[in-house]
Amino acid sequence: GYAYKSHGIDHEFGGFVGVGGGSGPAVGVSAGGGVRGWAEPGCLCREREPAGFDRGTGERSSIFGAAFANGELISALDFDAIPPPGHLSPYVLPGAMAVGEAQGASGKDLLNVIAMAHEMSYRIGKATDYLRDIKDGKVTPPKVYGYSSTVFGATAAIARLKGLSAERSAHALGIAGSISPVNSHRAWSQHVPSTTVKYLMAGVLAQTALTAAHMGEMGHRGDLQTLDDPEFGFPRFIGTTRWEADNIL
């Protein structure tokens, strides 16, 4: 293991939860495993019912628990892909990793859904306000910002691995939009001392995506208009002042 200090918090790495892994260095961050410090609560708060997800300590966890822990582990170091809207990997990888392991998915299938999740998140990110938007020659961050929109890519990856039909996948995405966490990034960046709920708690969003996919699979109906309605749909939920839907297509 190894240790480092960030934001006044000591971190110590040396374990593993579930499949572990992400895009680029995010693979190593999650595989680095057990964390004392920023991501430790993600490991401690995971569900405890056994489901075959080994941690470096030999403990086992559920799909939801492993996804929560891996999200926090990946988020701890920021070694991940950062196209708009920002740090995508901690949000879109954990659910796919957990479901992929549980179902014995092939490496090819897992990589395909990981690429899809990042692509979807990037496209939706390009449709909304961005942290590095330029106005009058100056970087002007929006007053409301965050990574809630990654819930769609995260949910789609899980739905694909679970083999959901197009109809049930669409409902899963509609559900995801309705239950996504709030965009709390700016409060984290403006308030001192900053909280350890970094950007948006990755473990929570990963579990949100799992919930949406499971509910869609079970036949729950989602809001199929959530991305088509800037007045009362998802754009309104997340507080974006810009909605350029053509960037999603």
CSV table of C-alpha atoms in Angstrom, one decimal:
chain,number,residue,atom,x,y,z
A,1,GLY,CA,0.0,0.0,0.0
A,2,TYR,CA,0.9,3.7,0.0
A,3,ALA,CA,-0.2,6.9,1.6
A,4,TYR,CA,-0.6,10.5,0.6
A,5,LYS,CA,-2.2,13.7,2.0
A,6,SER,CA,-4.9,15.8,0.3
A,7,HIS,CA,-7.2,18.5,1.5
A,8,GLY,CA,-5.8,17.9,5.0
A,9,ILE,CA,-6.9,14.2,4.9
A,10,ASP,CA,-4.6,11.2,5.2
A,11,HIS,CA,-5.2,8.5,2.7
A,12,GLU,CA,-3.8,5.0,2.9
A,13,PHE,CA,-4.4,2.4,0.1
A,14,GLY,CA,-4.0,-1.3,-0.1
A,15,GLY,CA,-7.3,-3.3,-0.7
A,16,PHE,CA,-9.9,-4.0,-3.4
A,17,VAL,CA,-13.6,-4.2,-3.9
A,18,GLY,CA,-15.4,-6.3,-6.5
A,19,VAL,CA,-14.1,-6.2,-10.0
A,20,GLY,CA,-12.1,-3.0,-9.4
A,21,GLY,CA,-11.2,-0.8,-12.3
A,22,GLY,CA,-12.0,2.2,-14.5
A,23,SER,CA,-10.8,4.0,-17.5
A,24,GLY,CA,-7.0,4.6,-17.5
A,25,PRO,CA,-5.6,5.2,-14.1
A,26,ALA,CA,-9.1,4.8,-12.6
A,27,VAL,CA,-8.5,1.1,-12.9
A,28,GLY,CA,-5.6,1.3,-10.5
A,29,VAL,CA,-7.3,3.7,-8.2
A,30,SER,CA,-10.2,1.3,-7.5
A,31,ALA,CA,-7.9,-1.8,-7.6
A,32,GLY,CA,-5.7,0.1,-5.1
A,33,GLY,CA,-8.5,-0.6,-2.7
A,34,GLY,CA,-9.0,-0.2,1.0
A,35,VAL,CA,-8.8,3.4,1.9
A,36,ARG,CA,-8.3,5.1,5.2
A,37,GLY,CA,-9.4,8.7,4.7
A,38,TRP,CA,-11.6,10.1,2.0
A,39,ALA,CA,-13.0,6.9,0.6
A,40,GLU,CA,-13.1,4.8,3.8
A,41,PRO,CA,-16.8,5.6,4.5
A,42,GLY,CA,-17.6,4.1,1.1
A,43,CYS,CA,-16.2,0.8,2.2
A,44,LEU,CA,-17.6,0.9,5.6
A,45,CYS,CA,-21.1,1.9,4.5
A,46,ARG,CA,-21.6,-0.8,1.8
A,47,GLU,CA,-24.2,-3.4,2.3
A,48,ARG,CA,-23.0,-6.6,4.0
A,49,GLU,CA,-25.1,-9.4,2.4
A,50,PRO,CA,-22.7,-11.8,0.6
A,51,ALA,CA,-22.7,-11.7,-3.2
A,52,GLY,CA,-19.2,-12.9,-4.2
A,53,PHE,CA,-17.5,-9.5,-4.2
A,54,ASP,CA,-14.1,-10.0,-2.6
A,55,ARG,CA,-12.3,-7.1,-1.0
A,56,GLY,CA,-8.6,-7.1,-0.3
A,57,THR,CA,-9.4,-7.8,3.3
A,58,GLY,CA,-11.3,-11.0,2.4
A,59,GLU,CA,-14.7,-9.4,3.1
A,60,ARG,CA,-17.6,-9.8,0.7
A,61,SER,CA,-20.3,-7.4,-0.3
A,62,SER,CA,-23.4,-7.1,-2.4
A,63,ILE,CA,-23.6,-5.5,-5.9
A,64,PHE,CA,-24.9,-2.3,-4.4
A,65,GLY,CA,-22.3,-2.3,-1.7
A,66,ALA,CA,-19.4,-3.0,-4.1
A,67,ALA,CA,-20.6,-0.3,-6.5
A,68,PHE,CA,-20.7,2.2,-3.6
A,69,ALA,CA,-17.3,1.4,-2.3
A,70,ASN,CA,-15.6,1.4,-5.8
A,71,GLY,CA,-17.2,4.7,-6.6
A,72,GLU,CA,-15.7,6.3,-3.5
A,73,LEU,CA,-12.3,4.6,-4.2
A,74,ILE,CA,-12.1,5.8,-7.8
A,75,SER,CA,-13.2,9.3,-6.8
A,76,ALA,CA,-10.6,9.6,-4.0
A,77,LEU,CA,-7.7,10.4,-6.3
A,78,ASP,CA,-9.2,12.0,-9.4
A,79,PHE,CA,-7.1,9.8,-11.7
A,80,ASP,CA,-9.9,9.4,-14.3
A,81,ALA,CA,-11.3,10.7,-17.6
A,82,ILE,CA,-12.4,14.3,-17.4
A,83,PRO,CA,-14.3,15.3,-20.5
A,84,PRO,CA,-17.5,17.4,-20.0
A,85,PRO,CA,-19.1,17.4,-17.5
A,86,GLY,CA,-15.9,16.4,-15.6
A,87,HIS,CA,-14.8,13.4,-13.7
A,88,LEU,CA,-16.9,10.7,-15.3
A,89,SER,CA,-15.3,7.4,-14.3
A,90,PRO,CA,-16.2,7.3,-10.6
A,91,TYR,CA,-19.8,7.6,-11.5
A,92,VAL,CA,-20.2,5.4,-14.6
A,93,LEU,CA,-17.8,2.6,-13.8
A,94,PRO,CA,-18.8,1.1,-10.5
A,95,GLY,CA,-22.3,-0.2,-11.3
A,96,ALA,CA,-21.1,-1.8,-14.6
A,97,MET,CA,-18.1,-3.4,-12.8
A,98,ALA,CA,-20.3,-4.9,-10.1
A,99,VAL,CA,-23.0,-6.2,-12.4
A,100,GLY,CA,-20.4,-7.4,-14.9
A,101,GLU,CA,-18.7,-9.5,-12.3
A,102,ALA,CA,-22.0,-10.8,-10.9
A,103,GLN,CA,-23.1,-12.0,-14.3
A,104,GLY,CA,-19.7,-13.2,-15.5
A,105,ALA,CA,-19.6,-10.7,-18.4
A,106,SER,CA,-16.8,-10.9,-20.9
A,107,GLY,CA,-14.1,-8.3,-20.9
A,108,LYS,CA,-15.2,-7.3,-24.3
A,109,ASP,CA,-18.8,-6.7,-23.2
A,110,LEU,CA,-17.6,-4.8,-20.1
A,111,LEU,CA,-15.3,-2.5,-22.2
A,112,ASN,CA,-18.1,-1.9,-24.6
A,113,VAL,CA,-20.5,-0.6,-22.0
A,114,ILE,CA,-17.7,1.4,-20.3
A,115,ALA,CA,-17.1,3.2,-23.6
A,116,MET,CA,-20.8,3.7,-24.1
A,117,ALA,CA,-21.3,5.1,-20.6
A,118,HIS,CA,-18.5,7.6,-21.0
A,119,GLU,CA,-19.7,8.6,-24.5
A,120,MET,CA,-23.3,9.2,-23.2
A,121,SER,CA,-22.1,11.2,-20.3
A,122,TYR,CA,-19.8,13.4,-22.5
A,123,ARG,CA,-22.6,14.1,-24.9
A,124,ILE,CA,-25.1,15.1,-22.2
A,125,GLY,CA,-22.4,17.1,-20.6
A,126,LYS,CA,-21.8,19.1,-23.8
A,127,ALA,CA,-25.5,19.9,-23.8
A,128,THR,CA,-25.4,21.6,-20.4
A,129,ASP,CA,-23.6,24.3,-18.6
A,130,TYR,CA,-19.9,23.6,-18.2
A,131,LEU,CA,-17.5,24.4,-15.3
A,132,ARG,CA,-15.1,26.0,-17.8
A,133,ASP,CA,-17.5,28.0,-19.9
A,134,ILE,CA,-16.0,31.2,-21.3
A,135,LYS,CA,-18.0,34.5,-21.2
A,136,ASP,CA,-16.5,37.8,-22.2
A,137,GLY,CA,-13.1,36.2,-22.3
A,138,LYS,CA,-13.2,34.9,-18.8
A,139,VAL,CA,-13.9,31.4,-17.3
A,140,THR,CA,-17.3,31.7,-15.8
A,141,PRO,CA,-18.5,28.7,-13.8
A,142,PRO,CA,-22.3,28.3,-13.6
A,143,LYS,CA,-23.9,28.8,-10.2
A,144,VAL,CA,-25.4,25.3,-10.3
A,145,TYR,CA,-23.1,22.6,-11.5
A,146,GLY,CA,-22.3,18.9,-10.9
A,147,TYR,CA,-22.2,15.4,-12.3
A,148,SER,CA,-25.8,14.3,-11.9
A,149,SER,CA,-26.1,13.9,-15.7
A,150,THR,CA,-23.7,10.9,-15.6
A,151,VAL,CA,-26.5,8.9,-14.1
A,152,PHE,CA,-27.8,8.2,-17.7
A,153,GLY,CA,-24.5,6.6,-18.9
A,154,ALA,CA,-24.1,4.7,-15.7
A,155,THR,CA,-27.7,3.3,-16.0
A,156,ALA,CA,-27.4,2.5,-19.7
A,157,ALA,CA,-24.2,0.5,-19.0
A,158,ILE,CA,-25.9,-1.6,-16.4
A,159,ALA,CA,-29.0,-2.1,-18.5
A,160,ARG,CA,-26.9,-3.3,-21.4
A,161,LEU,CA,-25.1,-5.8,-19.3
A,162,LYS,CA,-28.4,-7.1,-17.9
A,163,GLY,CA,-29.7,-7.5,-21.4
A,164,LEU,CA,-32.7,-5.2,-21.0
A,165,SER,CA,-34.9,-4.6,-24.0
A,166,ALA,CA,-34.9,-1.2,-25.7
A,167,GLU,CA,-38.3,-0.4,-24.0
A,168,ARG,CA,-37.2,-1.4,-20.5
A,169,SER,CA,-33.8,0.4,-21.0
A,170,ALA,CA,-35.7,3.6,-21.9
A,171,HIS,CA,-37.8,3.4,-18.8
A,172,ALA,CA,-34.7,2.7,-16.7
A,173,LEU,CA,-33.2,5.9,-18.1
A,174,GLY,CA,-36.4,7.8,-17.4
A,175,ILE,CA,-36.3,6.6,-13.9
A,176,ALA,CA,-32.6,7.5,-13.5
A,177,GLY,CA,-33.4,11.1,-14.5
A,178,SER,CA,-36.2,11.3,-11.9
A,179,ILE,CA,-34.1,10.0,-9.0
A,180,SER,CA,-30.7,11.5,-9.8
A,181,PRO,CA,-28.8,13.3,-7.0
A,182,VAL,CA,-28.7,17.1,-6.9
A,183,ASN,CA,-25.9,19.0,-8.5
A,184,SER,CA,-24.0,20.1,-5.4
A,185,HIS,CA,-20.5,20.7,-6.9
A,186,ARG,CA,-20.4,24.4,-6.4
A,187,ALA,CA,-21.1,24.3,-2.7
A,188,TRP,CA,-18.2,21.8,-2.3
A,189,SER,CA,-15.9,24.2,-4.1
A,190,GLN,CA,-17.0,27.4,-2.4
A,191,HIS,CA,-17.4,26.4,1.2
A,192,VAL,CA,-14.4,26.2,3.6
A,193,PRO,CA,-13.5,23.8,4.9
A,194,SER,CA,-14.7,21.7,2.0
A,195,THR,CA,-16.6,18.5,2.8
A,196,THR,CA,-15.5,15.0,2.0
A,197,VAL,CA,-18.6,14.6,0.0
A,198,LYS,CA,-16.5,15.4,-3.1
A,199,TYR,CA,-18.2,16.9,-6.2
A,200,LEU,CA,-21.2,14.5,-5.8
A,201,MET,CA,-20.9,11.3,-3.8
A,202,ALA,CA,-19.9,8.8,-6.4
A,203,GLY,CA,-21.1,5.8,-4.4
A,204,VAL,CA,-24.6,7.3,-4.2
A,205,LEU,CA,-24.9,8.0,-7.9
A,206,ALA,CA,-23.6,4.4,-8.7
A,207,GLN,CA,-26.4,3.0,-6.5
A,208,THR,CA,-28.9,5.4,-8.1
A,209,ALA,CA,-28.0,3.9,-11.5
A,210,LEU,CA,-28.3,0.4,-10.2
A,211,THR,CA,-31.7,1.2,-8.7
A,212,ALA,CA,-32.9,2.7,-12.0
A,213,ALA,CA,-31.8,-0.3,-14.0
A,214,HIS,CA,-33.3,-2.8,-11.6
A,215,MET,CA,-36.6,-0.9,-11.5
A,216,GLY,CA,-36.7,-0.7,-15.3
A,217,GLU,CA,-36.0,-4.4,-15.5
A,218,MET,CA,-38.9,-5.1,-13.1
A,219,GLY,CA,-41.3,-3.1,-15.3
A,220,HIS,CA,-41.4,0.3,-13.5
A,221,ARG,CA,-42.3,3.1,-15.8
A,222,GLY,CA,-39.9,6.0,-16.2
A,223,ASP,CA,-40.3,9.5,-17.6
A,224,LEU,CA,-39.6,9.0,-21.3
A,225,GLN,CA,-39.7,12.8,-22.0
A,226,THR,CA,-37.2,13.8,-19.3
A,227,LEU,CA,-34.5,14.7,-21.8
A,228,ASP,CA,-36.9,16.2,-24.3
A,229,ASP,CA,-38.4,18.8,-22.0
A,230,PRO,CA,-36.1,21.6,-20.9
A,231,GLU,CA,-39.0,23.3,-19.0
A,232,PHE,CA,-40.1,20.5,-16.7
A,233,GLY,CA,-37.7,17.7,-17.5
A,234,PHE,CA,-34.1,16.8,-16.5
A,235,PRO,CA,-32.5,20.1,-17.6
A,236,ARG,CA,-34.7,21.9,-15.0
A,237,PHE,CA,-33.9,19.3,-12.3
A,238,ILE,CA,-30.1,20.0,-12.5
A,239,GLY,CA,-30.3,23.8,-12.8
A,240,THR,CA,-28.6,24.2,-16.2
A,241,THR,CA,-29.1,27.4,-18.0
A,242,ARG,CA,-28.1,25.9,-21.3
A,243,TRP,CA,-29.7,22.9,-23.0
A,244,GLU,CA,-28.3,22.0,-26.5
A,245,ALA,CA,-30.0,18.7,-27.1
A,246,ASP,CA,-28.4,18.4,-30.6
A,247,ASN,CA,-25.1,17.6,-28.8
A,248,ILE,CA,-26.7,14.4,-27.4
A,249,LEU,CA,-27.7,12.9,-30.8
